[in-house]
Short mmCIF file of C-alpha atoms and ligand atoms in Angstrom, two decimals:
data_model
loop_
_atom_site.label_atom_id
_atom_site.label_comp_id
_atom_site.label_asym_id
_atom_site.label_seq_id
_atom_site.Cartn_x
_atom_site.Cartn_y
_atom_site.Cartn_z
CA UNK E 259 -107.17 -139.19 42.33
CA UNK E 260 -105.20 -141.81 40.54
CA UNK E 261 -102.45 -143.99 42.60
CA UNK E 262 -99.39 -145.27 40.63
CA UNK E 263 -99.18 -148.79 41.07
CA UNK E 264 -96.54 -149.63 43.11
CA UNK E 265 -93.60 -151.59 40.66
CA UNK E 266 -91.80 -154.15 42.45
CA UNK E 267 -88.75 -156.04 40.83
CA UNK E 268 -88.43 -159.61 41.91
CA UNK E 269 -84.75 -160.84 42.30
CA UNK E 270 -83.22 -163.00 39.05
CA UNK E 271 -83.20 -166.40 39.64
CA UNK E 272 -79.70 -166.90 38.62
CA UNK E 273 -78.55 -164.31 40.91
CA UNK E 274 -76.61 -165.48 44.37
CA UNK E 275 -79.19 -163.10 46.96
CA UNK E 276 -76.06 -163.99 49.63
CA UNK E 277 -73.30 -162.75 47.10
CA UNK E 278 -74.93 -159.63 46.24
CA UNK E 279 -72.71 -156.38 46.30
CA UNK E 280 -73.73 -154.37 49.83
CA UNK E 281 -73.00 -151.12 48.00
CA UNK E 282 -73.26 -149.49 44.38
CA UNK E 283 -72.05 -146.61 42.76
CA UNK E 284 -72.32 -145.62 38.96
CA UNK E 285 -70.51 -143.38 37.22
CA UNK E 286 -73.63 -142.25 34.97
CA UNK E 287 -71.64 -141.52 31.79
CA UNK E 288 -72.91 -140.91 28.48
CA UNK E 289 -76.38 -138.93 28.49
CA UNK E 290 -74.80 -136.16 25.73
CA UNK E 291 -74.24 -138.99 23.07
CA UNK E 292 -77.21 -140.46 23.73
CA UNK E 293 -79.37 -137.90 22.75
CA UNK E 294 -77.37 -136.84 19.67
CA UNK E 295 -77.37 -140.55 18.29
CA UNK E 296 -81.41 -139.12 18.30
CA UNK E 297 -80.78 -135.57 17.07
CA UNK E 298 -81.88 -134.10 20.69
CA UNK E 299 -80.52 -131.61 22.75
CA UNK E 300 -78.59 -132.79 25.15
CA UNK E 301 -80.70 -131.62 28.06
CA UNK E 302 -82.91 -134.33 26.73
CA UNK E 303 -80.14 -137.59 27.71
CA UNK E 304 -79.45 -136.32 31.27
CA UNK E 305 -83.80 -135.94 31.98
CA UNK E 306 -83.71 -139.89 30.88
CA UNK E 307 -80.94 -140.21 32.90
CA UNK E 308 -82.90 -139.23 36.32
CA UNK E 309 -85.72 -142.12 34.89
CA UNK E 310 -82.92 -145.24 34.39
CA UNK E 311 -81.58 -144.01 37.75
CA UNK E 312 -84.63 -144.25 39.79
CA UNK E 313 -85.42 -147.45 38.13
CA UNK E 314 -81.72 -148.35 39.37
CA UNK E 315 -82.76 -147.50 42.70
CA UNK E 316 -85.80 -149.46 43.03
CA UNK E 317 -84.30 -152.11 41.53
CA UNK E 318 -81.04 -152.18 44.23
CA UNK E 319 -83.60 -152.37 47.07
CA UNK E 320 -85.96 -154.43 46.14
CA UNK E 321 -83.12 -156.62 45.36
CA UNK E 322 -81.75 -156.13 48.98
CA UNK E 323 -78.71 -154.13 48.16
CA UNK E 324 -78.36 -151.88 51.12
CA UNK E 325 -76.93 -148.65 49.04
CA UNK E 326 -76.21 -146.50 45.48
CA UNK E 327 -73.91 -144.01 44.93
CA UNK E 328 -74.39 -141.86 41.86
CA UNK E 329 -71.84 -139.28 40.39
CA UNK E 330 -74.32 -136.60 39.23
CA UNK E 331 -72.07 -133.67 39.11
CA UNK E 332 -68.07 -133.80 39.02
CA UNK E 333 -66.19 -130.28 40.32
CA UNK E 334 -64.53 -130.42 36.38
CA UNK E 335 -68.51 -130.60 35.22
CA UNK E 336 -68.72 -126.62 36.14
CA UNK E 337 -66.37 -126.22 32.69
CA UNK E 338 -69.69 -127.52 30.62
CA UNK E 339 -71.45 -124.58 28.41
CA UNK E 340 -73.09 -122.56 31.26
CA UNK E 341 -76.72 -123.94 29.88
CA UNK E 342 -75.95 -127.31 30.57
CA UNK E 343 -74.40 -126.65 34.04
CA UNK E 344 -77.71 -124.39 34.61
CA UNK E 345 -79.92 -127.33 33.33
CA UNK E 346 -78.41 -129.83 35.43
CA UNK E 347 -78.50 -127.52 38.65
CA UNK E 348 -82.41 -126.69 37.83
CA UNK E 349 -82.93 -130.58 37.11
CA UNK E 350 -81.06 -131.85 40.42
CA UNK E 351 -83.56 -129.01 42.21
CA UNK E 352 -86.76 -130.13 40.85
CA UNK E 353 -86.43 -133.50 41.21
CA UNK E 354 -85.75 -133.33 44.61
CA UNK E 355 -88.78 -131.22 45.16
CA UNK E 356 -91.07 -133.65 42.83
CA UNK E 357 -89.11 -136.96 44.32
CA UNK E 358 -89.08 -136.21 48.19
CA UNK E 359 -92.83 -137.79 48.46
CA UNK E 360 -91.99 -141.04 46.86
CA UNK E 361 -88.64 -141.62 48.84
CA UNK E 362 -90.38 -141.27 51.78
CA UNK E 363 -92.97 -143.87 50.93
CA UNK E 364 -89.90 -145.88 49.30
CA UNK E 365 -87.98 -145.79 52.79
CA UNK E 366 -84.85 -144.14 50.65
CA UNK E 367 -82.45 -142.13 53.06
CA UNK E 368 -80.83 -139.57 50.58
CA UNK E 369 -77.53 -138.38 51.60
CA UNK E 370 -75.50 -135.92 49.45
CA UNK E 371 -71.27 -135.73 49.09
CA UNK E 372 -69.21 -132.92 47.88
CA UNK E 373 -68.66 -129.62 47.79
CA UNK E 374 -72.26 -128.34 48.60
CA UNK E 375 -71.48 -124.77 49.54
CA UNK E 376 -70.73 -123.98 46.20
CA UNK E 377 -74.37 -124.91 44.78
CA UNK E 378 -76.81 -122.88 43.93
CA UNK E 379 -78.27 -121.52 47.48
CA UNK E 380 -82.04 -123.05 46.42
CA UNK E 381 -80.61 -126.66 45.56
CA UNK E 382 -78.78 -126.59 49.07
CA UNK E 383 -81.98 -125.87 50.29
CA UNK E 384 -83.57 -128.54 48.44
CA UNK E 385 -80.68 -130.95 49.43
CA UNK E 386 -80.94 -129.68 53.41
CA UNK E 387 -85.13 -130.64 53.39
CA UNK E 388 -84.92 -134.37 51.60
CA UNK E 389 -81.62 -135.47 53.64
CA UNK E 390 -83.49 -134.14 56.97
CA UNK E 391 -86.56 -135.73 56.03
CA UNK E 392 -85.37 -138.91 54.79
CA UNK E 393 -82.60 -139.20 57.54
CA UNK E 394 -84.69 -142.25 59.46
CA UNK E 395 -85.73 -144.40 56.16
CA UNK E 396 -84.19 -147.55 56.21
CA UNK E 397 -84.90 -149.52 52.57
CA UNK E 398 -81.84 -148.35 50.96
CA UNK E 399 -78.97 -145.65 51.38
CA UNK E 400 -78.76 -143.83 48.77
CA UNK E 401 -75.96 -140.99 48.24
CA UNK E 402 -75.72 -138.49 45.03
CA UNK E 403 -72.29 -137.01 44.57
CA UNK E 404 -72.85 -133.40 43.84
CA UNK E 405 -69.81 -130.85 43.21
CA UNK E 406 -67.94 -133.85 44.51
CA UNK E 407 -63.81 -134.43 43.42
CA UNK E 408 -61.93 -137.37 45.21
CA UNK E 409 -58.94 -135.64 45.25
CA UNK E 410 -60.49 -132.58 46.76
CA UNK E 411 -62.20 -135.04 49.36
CA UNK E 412 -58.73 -136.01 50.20
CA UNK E 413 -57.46 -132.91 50.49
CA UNK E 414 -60.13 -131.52 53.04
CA UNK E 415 -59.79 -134.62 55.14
CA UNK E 416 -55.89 -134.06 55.53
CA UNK E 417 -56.51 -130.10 56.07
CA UNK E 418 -59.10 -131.42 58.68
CA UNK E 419 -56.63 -134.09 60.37
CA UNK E 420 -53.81 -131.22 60.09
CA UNK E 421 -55.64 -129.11 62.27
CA UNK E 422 -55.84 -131.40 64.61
CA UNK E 423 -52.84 -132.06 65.12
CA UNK E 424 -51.86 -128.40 65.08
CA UNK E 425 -54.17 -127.65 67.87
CA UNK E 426 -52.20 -130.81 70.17
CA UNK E 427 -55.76 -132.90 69.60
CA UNK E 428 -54.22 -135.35 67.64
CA UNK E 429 -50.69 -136.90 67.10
CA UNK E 430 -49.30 -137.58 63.72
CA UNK E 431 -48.97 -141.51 64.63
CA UNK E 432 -52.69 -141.43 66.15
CA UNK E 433 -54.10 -140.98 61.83
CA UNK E 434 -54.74 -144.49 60.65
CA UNK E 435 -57.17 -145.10 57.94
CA UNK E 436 -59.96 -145.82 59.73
CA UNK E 437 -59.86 -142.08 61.33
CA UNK E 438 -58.90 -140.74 57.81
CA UNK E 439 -62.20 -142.77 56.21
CA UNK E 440 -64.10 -140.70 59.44
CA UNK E 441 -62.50 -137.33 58.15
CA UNK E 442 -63.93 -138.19 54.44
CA UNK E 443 -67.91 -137.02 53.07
CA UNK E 444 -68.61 -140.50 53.46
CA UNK E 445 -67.98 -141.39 57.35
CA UNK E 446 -69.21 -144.07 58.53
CA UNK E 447 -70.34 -145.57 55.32
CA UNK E 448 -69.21 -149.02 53.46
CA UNK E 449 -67.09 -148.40 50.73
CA UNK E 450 -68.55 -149.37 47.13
CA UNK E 451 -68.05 -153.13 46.19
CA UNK E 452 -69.07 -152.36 42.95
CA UNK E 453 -68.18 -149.77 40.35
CA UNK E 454 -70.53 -149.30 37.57
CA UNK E 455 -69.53 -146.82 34.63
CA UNK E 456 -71.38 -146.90 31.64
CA UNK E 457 -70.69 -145.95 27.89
CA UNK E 458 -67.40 -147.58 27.60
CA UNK E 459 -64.73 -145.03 29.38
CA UNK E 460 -62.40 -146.81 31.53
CA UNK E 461 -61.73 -144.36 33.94
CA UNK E 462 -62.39 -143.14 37.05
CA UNK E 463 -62.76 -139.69 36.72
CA UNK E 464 -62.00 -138.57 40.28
CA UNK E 465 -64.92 -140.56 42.01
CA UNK E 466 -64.47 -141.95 45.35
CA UNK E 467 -61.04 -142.31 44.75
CA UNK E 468 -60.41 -143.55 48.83
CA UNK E 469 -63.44 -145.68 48.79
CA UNK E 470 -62.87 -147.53 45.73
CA UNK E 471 -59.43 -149.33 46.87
CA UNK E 472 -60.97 -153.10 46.50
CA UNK E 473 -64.15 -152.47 44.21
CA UNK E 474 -64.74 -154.48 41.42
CA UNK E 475 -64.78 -152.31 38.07
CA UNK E 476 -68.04 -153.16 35.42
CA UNK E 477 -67.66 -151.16 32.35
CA UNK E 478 -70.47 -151.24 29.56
CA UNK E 479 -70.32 -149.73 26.69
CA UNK E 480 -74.39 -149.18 26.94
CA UNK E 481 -75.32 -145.25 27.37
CA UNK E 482 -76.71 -144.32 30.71
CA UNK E 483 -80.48 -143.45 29.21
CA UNK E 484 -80.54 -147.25 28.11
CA UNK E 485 -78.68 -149.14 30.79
CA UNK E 486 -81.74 -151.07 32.66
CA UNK E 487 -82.64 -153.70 34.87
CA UNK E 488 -81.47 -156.42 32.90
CA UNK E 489 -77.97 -154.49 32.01
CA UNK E 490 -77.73 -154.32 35.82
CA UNK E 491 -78.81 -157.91 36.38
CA UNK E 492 -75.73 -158.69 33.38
CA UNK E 493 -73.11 -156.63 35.98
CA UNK E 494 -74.26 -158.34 39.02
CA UNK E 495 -73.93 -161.76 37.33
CA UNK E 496 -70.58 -160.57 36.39
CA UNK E 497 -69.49 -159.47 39.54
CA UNK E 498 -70.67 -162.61 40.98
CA UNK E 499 -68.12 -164.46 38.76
CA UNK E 500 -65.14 -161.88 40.47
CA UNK E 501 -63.16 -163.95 42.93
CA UNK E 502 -62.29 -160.90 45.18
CA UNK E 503 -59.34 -161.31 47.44
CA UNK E 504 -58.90 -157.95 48.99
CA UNK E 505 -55.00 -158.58 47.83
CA UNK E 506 -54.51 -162.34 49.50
CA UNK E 507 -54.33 -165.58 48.41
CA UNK E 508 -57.53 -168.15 48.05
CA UNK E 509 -57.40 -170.85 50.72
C1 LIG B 126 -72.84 -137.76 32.20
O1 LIG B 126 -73.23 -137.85 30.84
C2 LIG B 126 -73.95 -137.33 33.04
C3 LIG B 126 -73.97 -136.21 33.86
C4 LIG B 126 -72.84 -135.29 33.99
C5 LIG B 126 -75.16 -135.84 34.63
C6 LIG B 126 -75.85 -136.99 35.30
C7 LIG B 126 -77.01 -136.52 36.06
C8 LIG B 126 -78.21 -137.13 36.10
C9 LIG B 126 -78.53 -138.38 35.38
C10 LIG B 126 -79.28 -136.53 36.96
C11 LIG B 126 -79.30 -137.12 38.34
C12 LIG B 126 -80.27 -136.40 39.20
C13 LIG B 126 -80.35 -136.47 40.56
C14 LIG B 126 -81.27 -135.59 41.29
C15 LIG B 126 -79.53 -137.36 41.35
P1 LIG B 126 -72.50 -136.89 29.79
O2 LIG B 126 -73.23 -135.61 29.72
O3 LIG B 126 -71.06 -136.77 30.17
O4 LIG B 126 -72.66 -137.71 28.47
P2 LIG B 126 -71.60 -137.75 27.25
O5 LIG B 126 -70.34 -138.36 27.80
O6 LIG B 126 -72.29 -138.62 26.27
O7 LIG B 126 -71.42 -136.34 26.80
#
């Protein structure tokens, strides 16, 4: 039996290790164009896709930052041809099954957001065994939006706080935004510090729409397949230029 050697990624030197962002997330965009520029399918861009992301998440915690976020699957994603949204489904499913091993010995916690009731009943069985048995790892947080739509986050957190307050739990003047965050998939987690979205689009697109108040935005126009360690070392370097003020004025 053959053990893979065990790749570690040693932090730039130019890189501030006290100025790094806590928290990730990347907006994994343009898989499809990637494999047409090569005349594949386009099956073929989202399978690189799950490579460049683990190498993603290696690199963040080797490099001590303490989560990623990834948007795999948007709730507007279910309007793809059905094959594609069958791929994807099938792909999220067996890479779980084939990845569980290595997070385990990688110390990655796995934690899923979004709609997960409407999956396919064997990926929320796949998702239910890796977030159980990862649930004590400590080397890195890592969180894959599946089915997930801010606005639909938003609106299950106020349906949530509503009953509340219907059933005399809660008054109306009682909701801050710290108890709203708590009502949100991501309770007690630290919002994103940096927002990564890749192939050029300068949007959103309905991701973490709460969480992403104060993040700093990197946009490349490189395709997901190729964006690598030293595209991420080029964001980090730029988001270590950012003078973030959280809306205030430098002393
Ligand atoms: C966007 O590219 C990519 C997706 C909708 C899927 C991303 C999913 C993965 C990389 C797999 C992740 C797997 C796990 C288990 C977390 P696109 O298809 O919109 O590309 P285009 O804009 O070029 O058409």
């Amino acid at each position: 039996m053959t053990t893979k050697p065990v790749v570690r990624y040693a932090l730039p030197a130019d890189l501030q290790p006290d100025r790094l962002p806590q928290h990730v997330a990347v907006i994994m965009d343009g898989n499809g164009r990637w494999a047409k520029r090569r005349g594949l399918p386009r099956i073929m861009g989202h399978r690189r896709g799950v490579d460049t992301l683990k190498t993603l998440l290696r690199c963040c915690r080797d490099w001590g930052i303490r989560a990623l976020t990834a948007y795999a699957f948007s709730t507007e994603n279910w309007g793809r041809p059905i094959e594609e949204v069958d791929f994807l489904m099938a792909l999220f499913e067996r890479v779980l099954r084939q990845e569980l091993m290595e997070m385990m010995a990688e110390d990655v916690r796995i934690r899923f957001v979004g709609n997960l009731a409407a999956l396919p009943l064997s990926l929320q069985e796949e998702i239910e065994l890796a977030v159980t048995e990862t649930k004590d790892n400590q080397g890195i947080n890592f969180t894959v939006a599946t089915n997930y739509g801010g606005r639909q986050e938003i609106v299950q957190a106020c349906r949530s706080l509503a009953t509340q307050v219907q059933r005399g739990e809660l008054k109306p003047e009682e909701i801050t935004e710290d108890l709203f965050s708590q009502h949100l998939y991501t309770a007690d987690s630290h919002d994103p510090d940096l927002l990564i979205r890749t192939s050029g689009e300068m949007r959103i697109s309905n991701f973490l729409l709460w969480q992403l108040a104060y993040a700093e935005i990197y946009v490349t126009d490189t395709l997901w397949p190729d964006f690598d360690t030293s595209e991420f070392h080029h964001a980090l370097l730029a988001y270590q230029q950012r003078d973030r003020r959280f809306g205030k004025l430098n002393s």
